[in-house]
Amino acid sequence: MTAYLLTIATLVAIAAIVGLALNMQWGLGGMVNFGLGGFYTVGAYSCAILATSGVSPLAAMLLAMAICAISCMLVSLISLRLSEDYLAIVTLGFAEVVRLVVLNEAWLTQGALGISGIPRPLADRMGSDAYAVFFAAFALGVLAFVFFLFERISRSPYGRALRAVREDSVVAATLGKRVWWLRMRAFGLGGIAIGAAGALHAFYYTYIDPGQFGPIITAYAFMAVIAGGRGSHRGLLLGAGSVMVLLEGTRFVKDWIPFLDAGQLAALRLSLIGLGLILLLIYRPHGLLPEYRLQVKKPDPDPDFAAHPPARS
Amino acid sequence: MHLVQLLINGLVTGLIVALPALALSFTFAILRFANFAIGAMLTFGAYTAYVLNVSVGLPIVWAACGAAVVTGLVCVATDRAVYRKLRGRTPVTLLVASMGVAFFFENVVRMVFGNAIRGFDVDVARPIRFGELRVNHEQIVTLSVTVAALLGVWILLTRTKLGRAMRAVADDPELAAVRGVDSDRVIAWTWFIVGGLTAIAAVLIGLDGAIEPLMGWNYVIIVFAAAILGGLASPMAAVAGALLLGVTEELATLVLPSTYRTGVAFVLIALLLLFRPWGLFGKSRVER
């Protein structure tokens, strides 16, 4: 049971980091990223390739974060001048290209065989039971770091400018904000987090192959962001947790409907995510914990004034 | 391979994409959002035709017609259940919702039919030879069906009252409403046509290749590339975009392995968005 809980904690932490990244890019910046899975793959594979070729695991993780951030910024550059629809298709296209490259360029990625024996950070210092605890703590630590960093950023002047761009980029541009640069930085910040999540994925499994990087990563992150409330990092943590409980719950569906095989169960989960996405968008558009707003306390309205407003002169 | 052969193959590949690209730009022009569920609708249409063809035993032509009607009705129902409730929200919300719709339909299909690769129950015909050129039976079917469907859409858009109303709503929904165009009715018909065109294309894809749960997903990028080439909001230009894309993809196989088809489409999208975001045939207009 402890092992199960540690697994869940690690996986929730990794998924929540991706969710935070999407919250930065889409929640705060208004830029849809349908290519999350692709960037995540870039993070995992660059970390795995570097670590297996002799770079120390932690350095490989940092490099993977940098590579992921740079690829995010370059991809966003293609369509930053245009409306968000185009960014959605560009990121989706990028993810497809990543998938094809990973599958076909065996000299770099071992193709469908996958990369095995990925060294983990500090693995030689402790036994495997202690390491599982350490790794869960490490993943949660990265999650906490990303959370506090993003929380700070979203309350900084930069975060407010970014939200202004999201609400109306023309107004923001008129106020002298460099819209494309604000957006590109938000995309890059998200990329750093996705890279970290990808690297954690590679370390956790110590073996990666193209089959691990399906649409569930993107679907899960969108579901978590929408459930939590777009733009709210605290909501995201709540959203990521509740989505995981929901998805883990589908494991027990297997006990009732025994004729479902593993593939059908995965399909059931994804269709539930799709349905959940739609229902949340329609009925709970602001999510569980709405986004932080800078609030100005309004003076209490004068009851007499409210009841008998003076005639306009 | 012979260059003319590549050109023919490319044009036919493009024709297959033409109908979904047309459908995509319809939804973009009239409903003003990028419909990412287009791939899932392709899959859904193909499986509907498969059920009618293989399980019920209808000939493929009737199965295709049936699939077109069913998919059209499902599109109208999806609009009632999902998109209509989100009308007036930002286009991004609708776009994300369409992704949810895509996940739902694709995985329901996968749950019911599994991952096995299937095919329609049709006779295999020998390719026809003209000297060195080979033309498949499927290519001729694709050509004639697509051209007929495109002609039908063109007549609908230019010669009928519904077509005029559709163009009016695409142009300026408020002005159309003032002139007494019932936009709900126009939208319902648009979805029906979108579903029908998508299902017909899905049958062509199934005849050409195989039916599997990912078949539609693999076409999403390509269909978007074709529509963006044409300028997203102009339906007939999307057809030209599709043909151009098909030929480019075939020519690209001279230098790239054919597994990178989607990659070619992505590069085209990227180049186009950087240099001519209003499409190859459209006019420059400030977009934001």
Coordinates of C-alpha atoms in Angstrom, one line a residue:
Chain A
M1 CA 0.0 0.0 0.0
T2 CA 2.8 2.4 0.8
A3 CA 4.4 1.6 -2.5
Y4 CA 1.1 2.3 -4.3
L5 CA 0.7 5.6 -2.5
L6 CA 4.3 6.6 -3.3
T7 CA 3.7 5.7 -6.9
I8 CA 0.6 7.8 -7.0
A9 CA 2.3 10.7 -5.2
T10 CA 5.1 10.7 -7.8
L11 CA 2.8 10.5 -10.8
V12 CA 0.5 13.2 -9.5
A13 CA 3.5 15.4 -8.9
I14 CA 4.8 14.9 -12.4
A15 CA 1.3 15.4 -13.9
A16 CA 0.7 18.5 -11.8
I17 CA 3.9 20.1 -13.0
V18 CA 2.7 19.7 -16.6
G19 CA -0.6 21.2 -15.4
L20 CA 1.2 24.2 -13.9
A21 CA 3.0 24.7 -17.2
L22 CA -0.3 24.7 -19.1
N23 CA -1.7 27.0 -16.5
M24 CA 1.1 29.4 -17.2
Q25 CA 0.8 29.2 -20.9
W26 CA -3.0 29.0 -21.3
G27 CA -4.4 30.0 -18.0
L28 CA -2.3 33.2 -17.6
G29 CA -1.1 33.8 -21.1
G30 CA -4.2 32.7 -23.0
M31 CA -2.2 30.5 -25.4
V32 CA -3.5 27.0 -26.0
N33 CA -0.8 24.3 -26.1
F34 CA -2.2 21.1 -27.6
G35 CA 1.4 19.9 -28.0
L36 CA 2.1 19.4 -24.3
G37 CA 2.7 15.7 -24.9
G38 CA 5.3 16.6 -27.6
F39 CA 7.2 19.0 -25.4
Y40 CA 7.1 16.5 -22.5
T41 CA 8.6 13.9 -24.9
V42 CA 11.3 16.3 -25.8
G43 CA 12.1 16.8 -22.1
A44 CA 12.1 13.1 -21.3
Y45 CA 14.2 12.1 -24.3
S46 CA 16.7 14.9 -24.0
C47 CA 17.2 14.0 -20.3
A48 CA 17.4 10.3 -21.1
I49 CA 19.9 10.7 -24.1
L50 CA 22.1 13.0 -22.1
A51 CA 22.1 10.9 -18.9
T52 CA 22.8 7.7 -20.7
S53 CA 25.7 9.3 -22.6
G54 CA 27.5 10.2 -19.4
V55 CA 26.2 13.6 -18.3
S56 CA 25.3 13.5 -14.6
P57 CA 21.6 13.0 -14.1
L58 CA 20.9 16.3 -12.4
A59 CA 22.8 18.2 -15.1
A60 CA 20.9 16.3 -17.7
M61 CA 17.7 17.3 -16.1
L62 CA 18.7 21.0 -16.1
L63 CA 19.7 20.8 -19.8
A64 CA 16.5 19.0 -20.7
M65 CA 14.6 21.9 -19.0
A66 CA 16.6 24.4 -21.1
I67 CA 16.1 22.5 -24.3
C68 CA 12.4 22.2 -23.7
A69 CA 12.1 25.9 -22.9
I70 CA 13.9 26.9 -26.1
S71 CA 11.8 24.6 -28.2
C72 CA 8.7 26.0 -26.6
M73 CA 9.8 29.6 -27.4
L74 CA 10.7 28.7 -31.0
V75 CA 7.4 27.0 -31.7
S76 CA 5.5 29.8 -30.1
L77 CA 7.4 32.3 -32.3
I78 CA 5.7 30.8 -35.4
S79 CA 2.3 32.1 -34.6
L80 CA 2.6 34.7 -31.8
R81 CA 1.4 37.5 -34.1
L82 CA -1.8 35.5 -34.9
S83 CA -4.8 34.5 -33.0
E84 CA -4.7 31.6 -30.5
D85 CA -6.3 29.1 -33.0
Y86 CA -3.1 29.0 -35.0
L87 CA -0.9 28.4 -32.0
A88 CA -3.1 25.4 -31.1
I89 CA -2.6 23.8 -34.5
V90 CA 1.1 24.7 -34.6
T91 CA 1.8 23.1 -31.2
L92 CA -0.3 20.0 -32.1
G93 CA 1.7 19.7 -35.4
F94 CA 5.0 20.1 -33.4
A95 CA 3.9 17.2 -31.1
E96 CA 3.2 15.0 -34.2
V97 CA 6.6 15.8 -35.6
V98 CA 8.3 15.0 -32.3
R99 CA 6.4 11.6 -32.3
L100 CA 7.6 10.8 -35.8
V101 CA 11.2 11.8 -35.1
V102 CA 11.3 9.7 -31.9
L103 CA 9.9 6.7 -33.8
N104 CA 12.0 7.0 -36.9
E105 CA 15.3 8.4 -36.0
A106 CA 16.7 5.3 -34.2
W107 CA 20.3 6.6 -34.2
L108 CA 19.2 9.2 -31.7
T109 CA 16.3 7.7 -29.8
Q110 CA 16.5 3.9 -30.4
G111 CA 13.1 4.2 -32.2
A112 CA 10.4 1.9 -31.0
L113 CA 12.8 -0.1 -28.8
G114 CA 13.1 2.8 -26.4
I115 CA 16.0 3.9 -24.2
S116 CA 16.7 1.7 -21.1
G117 CA 18.9 2.0 -18.1
I118 CA 18.5 5.7 -17.6
P119 CA 20.6 6.6 -14.5
R120 CA 18.7 8.3 -11.7
P121 CA 20.1 11.1 -9.5
L122 CA 21.7 9.9 -6.3
A123 CA 20.5 6.3 -6.9
D124 CA 23.8 4.8 -5.7
R125 CA 23.5 6.4 -2.2
M126 CA 20.5 4.5 -0.9
G127 CA 18.5 1.2 -1.1
S128 CA 15.6 0.8 -3.4
D129 CA 12.9 1.3 -0.7
A130 CA 14.5 4.4 0.6
Y131 CA 14.9 5.6 -3.0
A132 CA 11.2 5.3 -3.7
V133 CA 10.6 7.6 -0.8
F134 CA 13.4 10.0 -1.8
F135 CA 12.1 10.1 -5.4
A136 CA 8.6 10.9 -4.4
A137 CA 9.9 13.7 -2.2
F138 CA 12.1 14.9 -5.0
A139 CA 9.2 15.1 -7.4
L140 CA 7.0 16.8 -4.9
G141 CA 9.9 19.2 -4.2
V142 CA 10.2 20.1 -7.9
L143 CA 6.4 20.6 -7.9
A144 CA 6.6 22.9 -4.9
F145 CA 9.4 24.9 -6.4
V146 CA 7.5 25.3 -9.7
F147 CA 4.3 26.2 -7.8
F148 CA 5.9 28.9 -5.7
L149 CA 7.9 30.3 -8.7
F150 CA 4.7 30.5 -10.8
E151 CA 2.7 31.9 -8.0
R152 CA 5.3 34.7 -7.5
I153 CA 5.4 35.3 -11.2
S154 CA 1.6 35.5 -11.6
R155 CA 1.4 38.1 -8.8
S156 CA 4.3 40.2 -10.2
P157 CA 3.9 43.1 -12.6
Y158 CA 4.9 40.6 -15.4
G159 CA 2.0 38.3 -14.4
R160 CA -0.5 41.2 -14.5
A161 CA 0.8 42.4 -17.9
L162 CA 0.4 38.8 -19.1
R163 CA -3.2 38.6 -18.0
A164 CA -3.8 42.0 -19.7
V165 CA -2.5 40.5 -22.9
R166 CA -4.7 37.5 -22.4
E167 CA -7.8 39.6 -21.9
D168 CA -7.1 42.0 -24.8
S169 CA -3.8 42.0 -26.6
V170 CA -4.6 45.2 -28.6
V171 CA -5.3 47.2 -25.4
A172 CA -2.1 45.8 -23.9
A173 CA -0.1 46.7 -27.0
T174 CA -1.6 50.2 -26.9
L175 CA -0.4 50.6 -23.3
G176 CA 3.1 49.9 -24.6
K177 CA 3.5 46.3 -23.6
R178 CA 5.5 44.1 -26.0
V179 CA 2.9 41.5 -26.5
W180 CA 4.9 38.9 -28.4
W181 CA 7.8 39.0 -25.9
L182 CA 5.4 38.7 -22.9
R183 CA 3.8 35.7 -24.6
M184 CA 7.0 34.1 -25.7
R185 CA 8.4 34.3 -22.1
A186 CA 5.3 32.7 -20.7
F187 CA 5.6 29.9 -23.2
G188 CA 9.2 29.4 -22.3
L189 CA 8.5 29.4 -18.6
G190 CA 5.9 26.7 -19.2
G191 CA 8.6 24.9 -21.2
I192 CA 11.0 24.8 -18.3
A193 CA 8.3 23.1 -16.1
I194 CA 7.4 20.7 -18.9
G195 CA 11.1 19.8 -19.3
A196 CA 11.4 19.1 -15.6
A197 CA 8.3 16.9 -15.7
G198 CA 9.7 15.0 -18.7
A199 CA 13.0 14.5 -17.0
L200 CA 11.3 13.2 -13.8
H201 CA 9.3 10.8 -16.0
A202 CA 12.5 9.4 -17.5
F203 CA 14.1 9.0 -14.1
Y204 CA 11.1 7.4 -12.6
Y205 CA 10.6 4.7 -15.2
T206 CA 14.4 4.5 -16.1
Y207 CA 13.1 3.2 -19.4
I208 CA 11.2 5.2 -22.0
D209 CA 9.7 4.3 -25.4
P210 CA 7.4 6.2 -27.7
G211 CA 4.3 4.3 -26.4
Q212 CA 4.5 6.1 -23.0
F213 CA 3.8 9.5 -24.5
G214 CA 0.2 9.3 -25.6
P215 CA -2.5 12.0 -25.7
I216 CA -3.4 11.3 -22.0
I217 CA -0.6 13.7 -20.9
T218 CA -2.2 16.6 -22.8
A219 CA -5.8 15.6 -21.9
Y220 CA -4.9 15.2 -18.2
A221 CA -3.3 18.7 -18.1
F222 CA -6.3 20.4 -19.8
M223 CA -8.7 18.6 -17.5
A224 CA -6.7 19.6 -14.4
V225 CA -6.4 23.3 -15.5
I226 CA -10.1 23.5 -16.3
A227 CA -11.2 21.7 -13.2
G228 CA -9.0 23.8 -11.0
G229 CA -9.8 27.2 -12.6
R230 CA -7.9 28.8 -15.4
G231 CA -5.1 31.0 -14.1
S232 CA -5.2 29.8 -10.5
H233 CA -2.2 27.7 -9.5
R234 CA -3.7 26.6 -6.2
G235 CA -6.8 25.5 -8.1
L236 CA -4.6 23.6 -10.4
L237 CA -3.1 21.5 -7.6
L238 CA -6.6 20.7 -6.4
G239 CA -7.7 20.0 -10.0
A240 CA -4.7 17.7 -10.6
G241 CA -5.4 15.8 -7.4
S242 CA -9.1 15.3 -8.0
V243 CA -8.6 14.3 -11.7
M244 CA -6.1 11.7 -10.5
V245 CA -8.6 10.3 -7.9
L246 CA -11.2 10.1 -10.6
L247 CA -8.9 8.3 -13.0
E248 CA -7.5 5.9 -10.4
G249 CA -11.2 5.2 -9.6
T250 CA -11.6 3.8 -13.1
R251 CA -9.2 1.0 -12.1
F252 CA -12.0 -0.4 -9.9
V253 CA -14.4 -0.2 -12.8
K254 CA -12.6 -3.3 -14.0
D255 CA -14.0 -5.2 -11.1
W256 CA -17.5 -4.6 -12.2
I257 CA -17.0 -4.9 -16.0
P258 CA -14.6 -7.7 -16.3
F259 CA -14.7 -8.0 -20.1
L260 CA -12.8 -4.7 -20.6
D261 CA -9.2 -5.3 -21.5
A262 CA -6.3 -2.8 -20.8
G263 CA -6.7 -1.0 -24.0
Q264 CA -10.5 -0.5 -23.6
L265 CA -9.9 0.7 -20.0
A266 CA -7.5 3.3 -21.3
A267 CA -10.0 4.3 -23.9
L268 CA -12.7 4.6 -21.3
R269 CA -10.5 6.9 -19.2
L270 CA -9.8 9.2 -22.2
S271 CA -13.5 9.3 -23.2
L272 CA -14.3 10.2 -19.6
I273 CA -11.7 13.0 -19.7
G274 CA -13.3 14.3 -22.9
L275 CA -16.7 14.2 -21.4
G276 CA -15.4 15.9 -18.2
L277 CA -13.7 18.6 -20.1
I278 CA -16.9 19.5 -22.0
L279 CA -19.1 19.4 -18.9
L280 CA -16.7 21.6 -16.9
L281 CA -16.4 24.1 -19.7
I282 CA -20.2 24.3 -19.9
Y283 CA -21.2 24.2 -16.2
R284 CA -18.1 25.3 -14.2
P285 CA -16.2 27.6 -16.5
H286 CA -14.2 29.2 -13.6
G287 CA -13.3 25.9 -12.0
L288 CA -13.1 25.0 -8.3
L289 CA -10.8 27.8 -7.2
P290 CA -11.1 30.9 -9.4
E291 CA -8.1 32.8 -10.3
Y292 CA -6.4 35.4 -8.0
R293 CA -7.5 39.0 -8.8
L294 CA -6.0 42.2 -7.5
Q295 CA -9.0 43.3 -5.4
V296 CA -9.8 46.8 -4.5
K297 CA -12.3 47.1 -1.6
K298 CA -15.3 49.0 -2.7
P299 CA -17.0 51.3 -0.1
D300 CA -20.3 49.9 1.1
P301 CA -23.1 51.4 -0.9
D302 CA -25.2 54.0 1.0
P303 CA -28.5 52.3 1.5
D304 CA -30.5 55.5 1.0
F305 CA -28.5 56.2 -2.2
A306 CA -29.1 52.7 -3.5
A307 CA -32.9 53.0 -2.8
H308 CA -33.4 56.4 -4.2
P309 CA -30.8 57.3 -6.7
P310 CA -30.7 61.0 -7.4
A311 CA -32.0 62.1 -10.8
R312 CA -29.2 62.8 -13.3
S313 CA -28.6 66.4 -13.9
Chain B
M1 CA 9.0 6.9 -59.9
H2 CA 7.6 8.8 -62.9
L3 CA 7.0 12.5 -62.1
V4 CA 3.5 12.4 -63.8
Q5 CA 2.6 9.4 -61.6
L6 CA 3.7 11.3 -58.5
L7 CA 1.5 14.3 -59.7
I8 CA -1.5 12.0 -60.2
N9 CA -1.0 10.4 -56.8
G10 CA -0.6 13.8 -55.2
L11 CA -3.8 15.2 -56.7
V12 CA -5.7 12.2 -55.5
T13 CA -4.2 12.4 -52.0
G14 CA -5.2 16.0 -52.0
L15 CA -8.7 15.3 -53.1
I16 CA -9.2 13.0 -50.1
V17 CA -8.2 15.8 -47.9
A18 CA -10.3 18.4 -49.8
L19 CA -13.6 17.4 -48.3
P20 CA -12.6 17.5 -44.6
A21 CA -10.7 20.7 -45.3
L22 CA -13.8 22.2 -46.8
A23 CA -15.8 21.0 -43.8
L24 CA -13.2 22.6 -41.5
S25 CA -13.3 26.0 -43.1
F26 CA -17.1 25.9 -43.1
T27 CA -17.1 25.6 -39.3
F28 CA -14.4 28.2 -39.1
A29 CA -16.3 30.6 -41.4
I30 CA -19.8 30.2 -39.9
L31 CA -19.1 29.2 -36.3
R32 CA -15.8 31.0 -35.9
F33 CA -13.8 28.4 -34.2
A34 CA -11.2 25.8 -35.1
N35 CA -12.8 22.5 -34.9
F36 CA -10.3 20.0 -33.6
A37 CA -12.9 17.2 -33.6
I38 CA -12.7 16.9 -37.4
G39 CA -10.3 13.9 -37.0
A40 CA -12.6 12.1 -34.6
M41 CA -15.6 12.8 -36.9
L42 CA -13.6 11.1 -39.7
T43 CA -13.0 8.1 -37.5
F44 CA -16.6 8.0 -36.5
G45 CA -17.8 8.3 -40.1
A46 CA -15.6 5.5 -41.2
Y47 CA -16.7 3.1 -38.5
T48 CA -20.4 3.9 -39.1
A49 CA -19.9 3.0 -42.8
Y50 CA -18.0 -0.1 -41.7
V51 CA -20.9 -1.2 -39.5
L52 CA -23.4 -0.6 -42.3
N53 CA -21.1 -2.2 -44.9
V54 CA -19.7 -5.3 -43.1
S55 CA -22.2 -6.0 -40.2
V56 CA -25.4 -5.0 -41.9
G57 CA -24.2 -6.0 -45.3
L58 CA -25.2 -3.0 -47.4
P59 CA -23.2 -2.3 -50.6
I60 CA -20.5 0.3 -49.9
V61 CA -22.3 3.1 -51.8
W62 CA -25.3 2.8 -49.6
A63 CA -23.2 2.4 -46.5
A64 CA -21.4 5.6 -47.4
C65 CA -24.7 7.5 -47.8
G66 CA -26.0 6.1 -44.5
A67 CA -22.7 7.1 -42.8
A68 CA -23.0 10.6 -44.2
V69 CA -26.5 11.0 -42.8
V70 CA -25.7 9.5 -39.4
T71 CA -22.5 11.5 -39.0
G72 CA -24.3 14.7 -40.1
L73 CA -27.0 14.1 -37.5
V74 CA -24.4 13.3 -34.8
C75 CA -22.7 16.6 -35.7
V76 CA -26.0 18.5 -35.3
A77 CA -26.6 16.7 -32.0
T78 CA -23.1 17.6 -30.8
D79 CA -23.7 21.2 -31.6
R80 CA -26.9 21.2 -29.6
A81 CA -25.3 19.5 -26.7
V82 CA -22.0 21.2 -26.6
Y83 CA -21.2 24.1 -28.9
R84 CA -24.5 25.8 -28.7
K85 CA -24.1 26.1 -24.9
L86 CA -20.7 27.7 -25.4
R87 CA -21.7 30.2 -28.1
G88 CA -20.7 33.6 -27.1
R89 CA -17.6 32.4 -25.2
T90 CA -14.2 33.0 -26.6
P91 CA -13.1 31.0 -29.7
V92 CA -10.4 29.3 -27.5
T93 CA -13.1 27.9 -25.2
L94 CA -14.9 26.3 -28.2
L95 CA -11.6 25.0 -29.5
V96 CA -10.8 23.3 -26.2
A97 CA -14.3 21.9 -26.1
S98 CA -13.9 20.5 -29.6
M99 CA -10.8 18.7 -28.3
G100 CA -12.9 17.2 -25.5
V101 CA -15.4 16.1 -28.2
A102 CA -12.6 14.6 -30.1
F103 CA -11.3 12.6 -27.1
F104 CA -14.8 11.4 -26.4
F105 CA -15.8 10.1 -29.8
E106 CA -12.4 8.7 -30.7
N107 CA -12.2 6.7 -27.5
V108 CA -15.8 5.5 -27.6
V109 CA -15.0 4.1 -31.0
R110 CA -11.8 2.5 -29.6
M111 CA -13.7 1.0 -26.7
V112 CA -16.3 -0.6 -28.9
F113 CA -14.1 -1.8 -31.8
G114 CA -10.7 -2.2 -30.2
N115 CA -7.4 -1.3 -31.9
A116 CA -7.7 -3.9 -34.7
I117 CA -7.3 -2.7 -38.3
R118 CA -10.3 -3.3 -40.4
G119 CA -11.3 -2.9 -44.0
F120 CA -14.5 -2.5 -46.1
D121 CA -16.1 -5.4 -47.8
V122 CA -15.3 -4.5 -51.4
D123 CA -13.9 -6.3 -54.4
V124 CA -10.2 -5.6 -55.1
A125 CA -9.8 -4.4 -58.7
R126 CA -6.6 -4.5 -60.8
P127 CA -5.0 -1.1 -61.4
I128 CA -5.6 0.3 -64.9
R129 CA -2.4 1.0 -66.9
F130 CA -1.9 3.9 -69.3
G131 CA 1.6 3.1 -70.7
E132 CA 3.8 3.6 -67.7
L133 CA 1.2 5.2 -65.5
R134 CA -0.9 3.2 -63.1
V135 CA -4.2 4.3 -61.8
N136 CA -6.0 2.5 -59.0
H137 CA -9.6 1.8 -58.9
E138 CA -9.8 3.7 -55.6
Q139 CA -8.2 6.7 -57.2
I140 CA -10.9 6.9 -59.8
V141 CA -13.6 6.5 -57.2
T142 CA -12.0 9.2 -55.1
L143 CA -11.8 11.5 -58.0
S144 CA -15.4 11.1 -59.1
V145 CA -16.9 11.1 -55.6
T146 CA -14.9 14.2 -54.5
V147 CA -15.6 16.2 -57.6
A148 CA -19.3 15.3 -57.4
A149 CA -19.4 16.4 -53.7
L150 CA -17.5 19.6 -54.4
L151 CA -19.9 20.4 -57.3
G152 CA -22.8 19.8 -55.0
V153 CA -21.4 22.1 -52.3
W154 CA -20.7 24.8 -54.9
I155 CA -24.3 24.6 -56.3
L156 CA -25.6 24.7 -52.7
L157 CA -23.5 27.8 -51.9
T158 CA -24.2 29.8 -55.0
R159 CA -27.6 28.7 -56.2
T160 CA -29.8 28.0 -53.2
K161 CA -31.4 30.1 -50.5
L162 CA -29.6 28.1 -47.8
G163 CA -26.3 28.7 -49.4
R164 CA -26.9 32.4 -49.6
A165 CA -27.9 32.4 -46.0
M166 CA -24.7 30.5 -45.1
R167 CA -22.6 33.0 -46.9
A168 CA -24.4 35.9 -45.2
V169 CA -23.9 34.5 -41.7
A170 CA -20.2 33.8 -42.5
D171 CA -19.9 37.4 -43.8
D172 CA -21.6 39.3 -41.0
P173 CA -23.8 37.4 -38.6
E174 CA -25.5 40.5 -37.2
L175 CA -26.4 41.9 -40.5
A176 CA -27.7 38.5 -41.5
A177 CA -29.9 38.4 -38.4
V178 CA -31.2 41.8 -39.2
R179 CA -32.2 40.7 -42.6
G180 CA -34.2 37.8 -41.1
V181 CA -31.8 34.9 -41.5
D182 CA -32.5 32.3 -38.9
S183 CA -28.9 31.7 -37.7
D184 CA -29.8 28.6 -35.6
R185 CA -31.2 26.9 -38.7
V186 CA -28.2 27.9 -40.8
I187 CA -25.8 26.5 -38.1
A188 CA -27.7 23.2 -37.9
W189 CA -27.6 22.8 -41.7
T190 CA -23.9 23.7 -41.7
W191 CA -23.2 21.0 -39.1
F192 CA -25.2 18.5 -41.1
I193 CA -23.2 19.3 -44.3
V194 CA -19.9 19.2 -42.3
G195 CA -20.7 15.8 -40.9
G196 CA -21.8 14.4 -44.3
L197 CA -18.7 15.6 -46.1
T198 CA -16.5 14.3 -43.4
A199 CA -18.1 10.9 -43.5
I200 CA -17.8 10.7 -47.3
A201 CA -14.1 11.5 -47.0
A202 CA -13.7 8.9 -44.2
V203 CA -15.1 6.2 -46.5
L204 CA -12.6 7.2 -49.2
I205 CA -9.8 7.1 -46.7
G206 CA -11.0 3.7 -45.5
L207 CA -11.0 2.4 -49.1
D208 CA -7.6 3.8 -49.8
G209 CA -6.0 2.6 -46.6
A210 CA -7.4 1.0 -43.5
I211 CA -9.9 1.7 -40.8
E212 CA -8.4 2.0 -37.3
P213 CA -9.2 4.3 -34.4
L214 CA -6.3 6.6 -35.1
M215 CA -7.1 7.1 -38.8
G216 CA -8.8 10.5 -38.2
W217 CA -6.3 11.7 -35.7
N218 CA -3.5 11.2 -38.3
Y219 CA -5.4 13.5 -40.7
V220 CA -6.0 16.4 -38.3
I221 CA -2.7 18.2 -39.0
I222 CA -3.0 17.6 -42.7
V223 CA -6.6 18.8 -42.9
F224 CA -5.6 22.0 -41.0
A225 CA -2.6 22.5 -43.2
A226 CA -4.9 22.3 -46.3
A227 CA -7.4 24.7 -44.8
I228 CA -4.8 27.2 -43.7
L229 CA -3.2 27.1 -47.1
G230 CA -6.5 28.2 -48.5
G231 CA -6.9 30.9 -45.8
L232 CA -9.0 29.0 -43.2
A233 CA -12.3 30.9 -43.7
S234 CA -12.7 30.5 -47.4
P235 CA -14.2 27.1 -48.1
M236 CA -13.5 26.7 -51.8
A237 CA -9.9 27.9 -51.4
A238 CA -9.4 25.1 -48.9
V239 CA -10.0 22.7 -51.8
A240 CA -7.2 24.3 -53.8
G241 CA -5.0 24.2 -50.6
A242 CA -5.7 20.5 -50.3
L243 CA -4.7 19.7 -53.8
L244 CA -1.5 21.7 -53.4
L245 CA -0.7 20.0 -50.2
G246 CA -1.3 16.6 -51.7
V247 CA 1.1 17.3 -54.6
T248 CA 3.7 18.8 -52.2
E249 CA 3.5 15.7 -50.0
E250 CA 4.0 13.3 -52.9
L251 CA 6.9 15.3 -54.2
A252 CA 8.5 15.5 -50.8
T253 CA 8.7 11.6 -50.8
L254 CA 11.5 12.1 -53.3
V255 CA 13.7 13.5 -50.6
L256 CA 12.1 12.4 -47.3
P257 CA 10.8 9.0 -46.1
S258 CA 7.0 8.8 -46.5
T259 CA 6.6 8.4 -42.7
Y260 CA 7.1 12.2 -42.5
R261 CA 3.9 13.2 -44.3
T262 CA 2.6 15.0 -41.3
G263 CA 6.0 16.6 -40.9
V264 CA 5.7 18.1 -44.4
A265 CA 2.3 19.4 -43.5
F266 CA 3.6 21.0 -40.3
V267 CA 6.5 22.7 -42.1
L268 CA 4.0 24.1 -44.7
I269 CA 1.8 25.4 -41.8
A270 CA 4.9 27.0 -40.2
L271 CA 6.1 28.7 -43.3
L272 CA 2.7 29.9 -44.3
L273 CA 2.0 31.4 -40.8
L274 CA 5.3 33.1 -40.8
F275 CA 5.0 34.7 -44.3
R276 CA 1.4 34.6 -45.5
P277 CA -0.9 34.0 -42.6
W278 CA -3.9 35.0 -44.6
G279 CA -3.5 32.0 -46.9
L280 CA -2.1 31.6 -50.4
F281 CA -5.2 32.9 -52.1
G282 CA -6.6 35.3 -49.6
K283 CA -6.0 39.0 -49.1
S284 CA -3.8 40.5 -46.5
R285 CA -5.9 41.5 -43.5
V286 CA -4.9 42.4 -40.0
E287 CA -5.7 39.4 -37.7
R288 CA -5.3 39.2 -34.0

